[in-house]
């Protein structure tokens, strides 16, 4: 479904991704792990079209998308839950969600809205509140709900568990695992490698802008390099 | 008392126009971070195009509509030809571009039209209403009502329509706006179009009272900018309060001190805000105070 081929990307003149290749098949949950500053967020931005690539290709459904503007990629079915949630703070919960369906027909919005409020009842109780006043966990749910409002086929999640209490982490990751049943394909960036490997089919390890290791989650969980570097075993 | 009322009426009337100019600044600033010093030229275009099409025999309402459309086209062209190509440039560069655009528009107006002052017939007669011994022109009421209607329409647009919310979302978080599929460049273009429309409507409403000429936008931009700064740049409610305040200060200083100080008030407001309260009356505000 998503194929990234030898992608190079830079901030100004500093090259951050040095030729990353990665693939996500339809219906898969794939994790991307790696330490701080490895370039995980950068890769997510390149996939969504926020940041241009300087070399390489991105294919979505076998079509090149790397020259398309970000809003067209959303319309094609790629949504992102960005790092640090990035909710529209001054706007209400309801408006945040409705804006998530910006590329859809108005007729589909209210049905999608019901679905999100069912998935996250805590948001339904606070639909008129400003998003900026929500707790961290609620903001994370809102960011996820907002991305789901576009009815994506590919969902990019950038550290959804960052800064959340362990119960909430479990709840968020459960939700992610359940999305697969609705036919959503997932690329998940996580620093919580244990949790990421537990729900993913496969994983890639990114280090300073290069993929250094890839394999099934079970194989990686047993890999001595992973156990030492990321699981602290 | 009659004198006080008289000054208040004239202050509120010009203040309403300054508020509209300040709203134009606010909208573009929120969507793009640009301070558009060509904002006053939209007001000038509203007045001048109406005057000249009306003089050419077009009925007043139609002339006003044509002026509105011309100003919107100029606003969109300004974005498309000058702002969008400079995307990613520093704010100072963008501000200089808008100053250049305002000089160009003024020059264009002086060539297309002329360099004299022009007026329009009042929309509802010129027999003043006497209130507490002070005279209130029917056109002043029209300016106030019109500005009020524009503010309400803008509020409705921003908070009740998806396109308006896209502007608010872009102002609140540009990255997230792009990630939900908002074409943020189009939003900035939209903000230029809406600001031009607001400015032009202000120009049409005020011309029967204040006259207009090819260069009347310069002082208006300055005063609208002072109003926007006073009301905290980026805050729509602040823009309205700031506009009315600058208008009233101006009218009272002209009335009680000397009319030669009138135009200095805006400078003093800008200096006062810069030195005493750089955040303006309403503190740091984005669109959240809509
Ligand atoms: N806007 C930016 N401008 C310049 N350099 C940046 C920018 N954002 C990130 N970088 C640099 O790019 C590199 C990769 O950053 P990135 O945010 O992609 O890492 P990450 O893997 O997501 O890290 P984390 O786990 O901390 O989120 C880092 O060295 C970072 O300093
Ligand atoms: Mg990151």
Coordinates of N, CA and C in Angstrom, one line a residue, chain A residues 91-207:
Chain A
X91 N -10.1 26.1 19.3 CA -11.4 25.6 18.7 C -12.0 24.5 19.6
X92 N -13.3 24.4 19.5 CA -13.9 23.3 20.3 C -13.6 21.9 19.8
X93 N -13.8 21.0 20.7 CA -13.6 19.6 20.4 C -14.4 19.2 19.1
X94 N -15.6 19.7 19.0 CA -16.5 19.4 17.9 C -15.9 20.0 16.6
X95 N -15.4 21.2 16.7 CA -14.8 21.8 15.5 C -13.5 21.1 15.1
X96 N -12.7 20.7 16.1 CA -11.5 20.0 15.7 C -11.8 18.8 14.9
X97 N -12.9 18.0 15.4 CA -13.2 16.8 14.7 C -13.8 17.1 13.3
X98 N -14.7 18.1 13.2 CA -15.3 18.4 11.9 C -14.2 18.8 10.9
X99 N -13.2 19.6 11.4 CA -12.1 19.9 10.5 C -11.3 18.7 10.0
X100 N -11.3 17.7 10.8 CA -10.7 16.4 10.4 C -11.3 15.9 9.1
X101 N -12.6 16.2 8.9 CA -13.3 15.7 7.7 C -13.3 16.8 6.7
X102 N -12.4 17.7 6.7 CA -12.4 18.8 5.8 C -12.5 18.4 4.3
X103 N -11.8 17.3 4.0 CA -11.8 16.8 2.6 C -13.0 15.9 2.2
X104 N -13.9 15.8 3.2 CA -15.1 14.9 2.9 C -16.3 15.7 2.6
X105 N -17.3 15.0 2.1 CA -18.6 15.6 1.9 C -19.3 15.9 3.2
X106 N -20.0 17.0 3.3 CA -20.6 17.4 4.6 C -21.6 16.3 5.0
X107 N -22.2 15.6 4.1 CA -23.2 14.5 4.4 C -22.5 13.4 5.2
X108 N -21.2 13.1 5.0 CA -20.6 12.0 5.7 C -20.1 12.4 7.1
X109 N -20.0 13.8 7.3 CA -19.4 14.2 8.5 C -20.1 13.8 9.8
X110 N -21.4 13.9 9.8 CA -22.1 13.7 11.0 C -22.1 12.2 11.4
X111 N -22.1 11.3 10.4 CA -22.0 9.9 10.7 C -20.6 9.6 11.3
X112 N -19.6 10.2 10.6 CA -18.2 10.0 11.1 C -18.1 10.5 12.5
X113 N -18.7 11.6 12.8 CA -18.6 12.3 14.1 C -19.2 11.3 15.2
X114 N -20.4 10.7 14.9 CA -21.0 9.8 15.8 C -20.0 8.6 16.1
X115 N -19.4 8.2 15.1 CA -18.5 7.0 15.3 C -17.3 7.4 16.2
X116 N -16.8 8.6 16.0 CA -15.7 9.0 16.9 C -16.1 9.2 18.3
X117 N -17.3 9.8 18.5 CA -17.8 10.0 19.9 C -18.1 8.6 20.5
X118 N -18.5 7.6 19.7 CA -18.7 6.3 20.3 C -17.4 5.7 20.7
X119 N -16.4 5.9 19.9 CA -15.0 5.4 20.1 C -14.4 6.0 21.4
X120 N -14.6 7.3 21.5 CA -14.0 8.1 22.6 C -15.1 8.9 23.4
X121 N -15.9 8.2 24.3 CA -17.0 8.8 25.0 C -16.5 10.1 25.7
X122 N -15.3 10.1 26.2 CA -14.8 11.2 27.0 C -14.8 12.5 26.1
X123 N -14.7 12.3 24.8 CA -14.7 13.5 23.9 C -16.2 14.0 23.7
X124 N -17.1 13.0 23.7 CA -18.5 13.4 23.5 C -19.0 14.3 24.7
X125 N -18.5 14.0 25.9 CA -18.9 14.8 27.0 C -18.4 16.2 27.0
X126 N -17.3 16.4 26.2 CA -16.6 17.7 26.2 C -16.7 18.3 24.8
X127 N -17.7 18.0 24.0 CA -17.7 18.5 22.6 C -17.6 20.0 22.5
X128 N -18.2 20.7 23.4 CA -18.2 22.2 23.3 C -16.9 22.9 23.9
X129 N -16.1 22.1 24.6 CA -14.9 22.7 25.3 C -13.9 23.0 24.3
X130 N -13.0 24.0 24.6 CA -11.9 24.3 23.8 C -10.9 23.1 23.9
X131 N -10.3 22.7 22.8 CA -9.4 21.6 22.8 C -8.2 21.9 23.7
X132 N -7.8 23.1 23.8 CA -6.6 23.5 24.6 C -6.8 23.2 26.1
X133 N -8.1 23.1 26.5 CA -8.4 22.8 27.9 C -8.5 21.3 28.3
X134 N -8.3 20.5 27.3 CA -8.4 19.0 27.6 C -7.1 18.5 28.2
X135 N -7.2 17.4 28.9 CA -6.0 16.8 29.5 C -5.2 16.2 28.3
X136 N -3.9 15.8 28.6 CA -3.1 15.2 27.6 C -3.7 14.0 26.9
X137 N -4.3 13.1 27.8 CA -4.9 11.9 27.2 C -6.0 12.2 26.3
X138 N -6.9 13.2 26.8 CA -8.0 13.6 25.9 C -7.6 14.2 24.6
X139 N -6.5 15.0 24.7 CA -6.0 15.6 23.5 C -5.5 14.6 22.5
X140 N -4.9 13.5 23.1 CA -4.4 12.4 22.2 C -5.6 11.8 21.5
X141 N -6.7 11.5 22.3 CA -7.9 10.9 21.7 C -8.4 11.9 20.6
X142 N -8.4 13.1 20.9 CA -8.9 14.1 19.9 C -8.1 14.1 18.6
X143 N -6.8 14.1 18.8 CA -5.9 14.0 17.7 C -6.1 12.8 16.8
X144 N -6.4 11.7 17.5 CA -6.7 10.4 16.8 C -8.0 10.5 16.1
X145 N -9.0 11.0 16.9 CA -10.3 11.1 16.3 C -10.3 12.0 15.1
X146 N -9.6 13.1 15.2 CA -9.6 14.1 14.1 C -9.0 13.4 12.8
X147 N -7.9 12.6 13.0 CA -7.3 12.0 11.9 C -8.3 10.9 11.3
X148 N -9.0 10.3 12.2 CA -9.9 9.2 11.7 C -11.1 9.8 11.0
X149 N -11.5 11.1 11.3 CA -12.6 11.7 10.6 C -12.4 11.8 9.1
X150 N -11.2 11.7 8.6 CA -11.0 11.8 7.2 C -11.2 10.4 6.5
X151 N -11.5 9.4 7.4 CA -11.8 8.1 6.9 C -10.5 7.6 6.1
X152 N -9.4 7.6 6.8 CA -8.1 7.2 6.1 C -8.0 5.7 5.8
X153 N -7.3 5.4 4.8 CA -6.9 4.0 4.6 C -5.6 3.7 5.2
X154 N -4.7 4.8 5.3 CA -3.4 4.6 6.0 C -3.4 5.7 7.1
X155 N -3.1 5.2 8.3 CA -3.0 6.1 9.4 C -1.6 6.2 9.9
X156 N -1.0 7.4 10.0 CA 0.3 7.5 10.5 C 0.2 8.1 11.9
X157 N 0.8 7.3 12.8 CA 0.7 7.8 14.2 C 2.2 8.1 14.7
X158 N 2.4 9.3 15.2 CA 3.7 9.7 15.7 C 3.7 9.8 17.2
X159 N 4.2 8.8 17.8 CA 4.3 8.7 19.3 C 3.0 9.0 20.0
X160 N 2.0 8.2 19.8 CA 0.7 8.5 20.4 C 0.7 8.3 21.9
X161 N 1.7 7.6 22.4 CA 1.7 7.4 23.9 C 2.6 8.3 24.7
X162 N 3.2 9.3 23.9 CA 4.2 10.2 24.6 C 3.5 11.0 25.7
X163 N 4.1 10.9 26.9 CA 3.7 11.7 28.0 C 2.4 11.3 28.6
X164 N 1.9 10.1 28.3 CA 0.6 9.6 28.9 C 0.9 8.6 30.1
X165 N -0.1 8.6 31.0 CA 0.0 7.6 32.1 C -0.2 6.2 31.5
X166 N 0.5 5.2 32.1 CA 0.4 3.8 31.6 C -1.0 3.3 31.2
X167 N -2.0 3.5 32.0 CA -3.3 3.1 31.7 C -3.8 3.6 30.3
X168 N -3.5 4.9 30.2 CA -3.9 5.6 28.9 C -3.1 5.0 27.7
X169 N -1.8 4.8 28.0 CA -1.0 4.2 26.9 C -1.7 2.9 26.4
X170 N -2.1 2.0 27.3 CA -2.7 0.8 27.0 C -4.0 1.0 26.2
X171 N -4.8 2.0 26.7 CA -6.0 2.3 26.0 C -5.8 2.8 24.6
X172 N -4.9 3.7 24.4 CA -4.6 4.2 23.1 C -4.1 3.1 22.2
X173 N -3.2 2.3 22.6 CA -2.6 1.2 21.8 C -3.7 0.2 21.5
X174 N -4.6 -0.1 22.4 CA -5.7 -1.0 22.1 C -6.5 -0.5 21.0
X175 N -6.8 0.9 21.1 CA -7.6 1.5 20.0 C -6.9 1.3 18.7
X176 N -5.6 1.5 18.7 CA -4.8 1.4 17.4 C -5.0 -0.1 16.9
X177 N -4.8 -1.0 17.8 CA -4.9 -2.4 17.3 C -6.3 -2.7 16.8
X178 N -7.3 -2.1 17.4 CA -8.7 -2.3 16.9 C -9.0 -1.7 15.5
X179 N -8.3 -0.6 15.2 CA -8.5 0.0 14.0 C -8.3 -0.9 12.8
X180 N -7.3 -1.8 13.0 CA -7.0 -2.7 11.9 C -8.3 -3.5 11.5
X181 N -9.1 -3.8 12.4 CA -10.3 -4.6 12.1 C -11.2 -3.8 11.2
X182 N -11.1 -2.4 11.3 CA -12.0 -1.6 10.4 C -11.3 -1.4 9.1
X183 N -10.2 -2.1 8.8 CA -9.6 -2.0 7.5 C -8.6 -0.8 7.4
X184 N -8.1 -0.2 8.6 CA -7.2 0.8 8.5 C -5.8 0.3 8.6
X185 N -4.9 0.7 7.7 CA -3.5 0.2 7.7 C -2.7 1.3 8.6
X186 N -1.8 0.8 9.3 CA -1.1 1.7 10.3 C 0.4 1.6 10.3
X187 N 0.9 2.9 10.3 CA 2.4 3.0 10.5 C 2.5 3.8 11.8
X188 N 3.2 3.1 12.7 CA 3.2 3.6 14.1 C 4.6 3.9 14.5
X189 N 4.9 5.2 14.9 CA 6.2 5.5 15.5 C 6.0 5.5 17.0
X190 N 6.9 4.8 17.6 CA 6.9 4.7 19.1 C 8.3 4.6 19.7
X191 N 8.4 5.3 20.8 CA 9.6 5.1 21.6 C 9.5 4.0 22.6
X192 N 8.2 3.7 22.9 CA 7.9 2.6 23.8 C 7.9 1.3 22.9
X193 N 9.2 0.8 22.8 CA 9.4 -0.3 21.8 C 8.7 -1.6 22.2
X194 N 8.7 -1.8 23.5 CA 7.9 -3.0 24.0 C 6.5 -3.0 23.5
X195 N 5.8 -1.9 23.8 CA 4.4 -1.8 23.4 C 4.2 -1.9 21.9
X196 N 5.1 -1.2 21.2 CA 5.0 -1.1 19.7 C 5.2 -2.5 19.1
X197 N 6.1 -3.3 19.6 CA 6.3 -4.6 19.0 C 5.2 -5.5 19.4
X198 N 4.5 -5.2 20.5 CA 3.4 -6.1 20.9 C 2.2 -6.0 20.0
X199 N 2.0 -4.8 19.4 CA 0.8 -4.7 18.5 C 1.1 -4.8 17.0
X200 N 2.4 -4.6 16.7 CA 2.8 -4.5 15.3 C 3.0 -5.9 14.7
X201 N 2.8 -6.0 13.4 CA 3.2 -7.3 12.7 C 4.7 -7.2 12.4
X202 N 5.2 -6.1 11.9 CA 6.6 -5.9 11.6 C 7.1 -4.6 12.1
X203 N 8.4 -4.5 12.1 CA 8.9 -3.2 12.6 C 10.2 -2.9 11.8
X204 N 10.5 -1.6 11.8 CA 11.8 -1.1 11.2 C 12.5 -0.3 12.3
X205 N 13.8 -0.4 12.4 CA 14.6 0.4 13.3 C 15.3 1.5 12.5
X206 N 15.1 2.7 12.9 CA 15.7 3.9 12.3 C 16.8 4.4 13.2
X207 N 18.0 4.6 12.7 CA 19.1 5.2 13.4 C 19.7 6.3 12.6

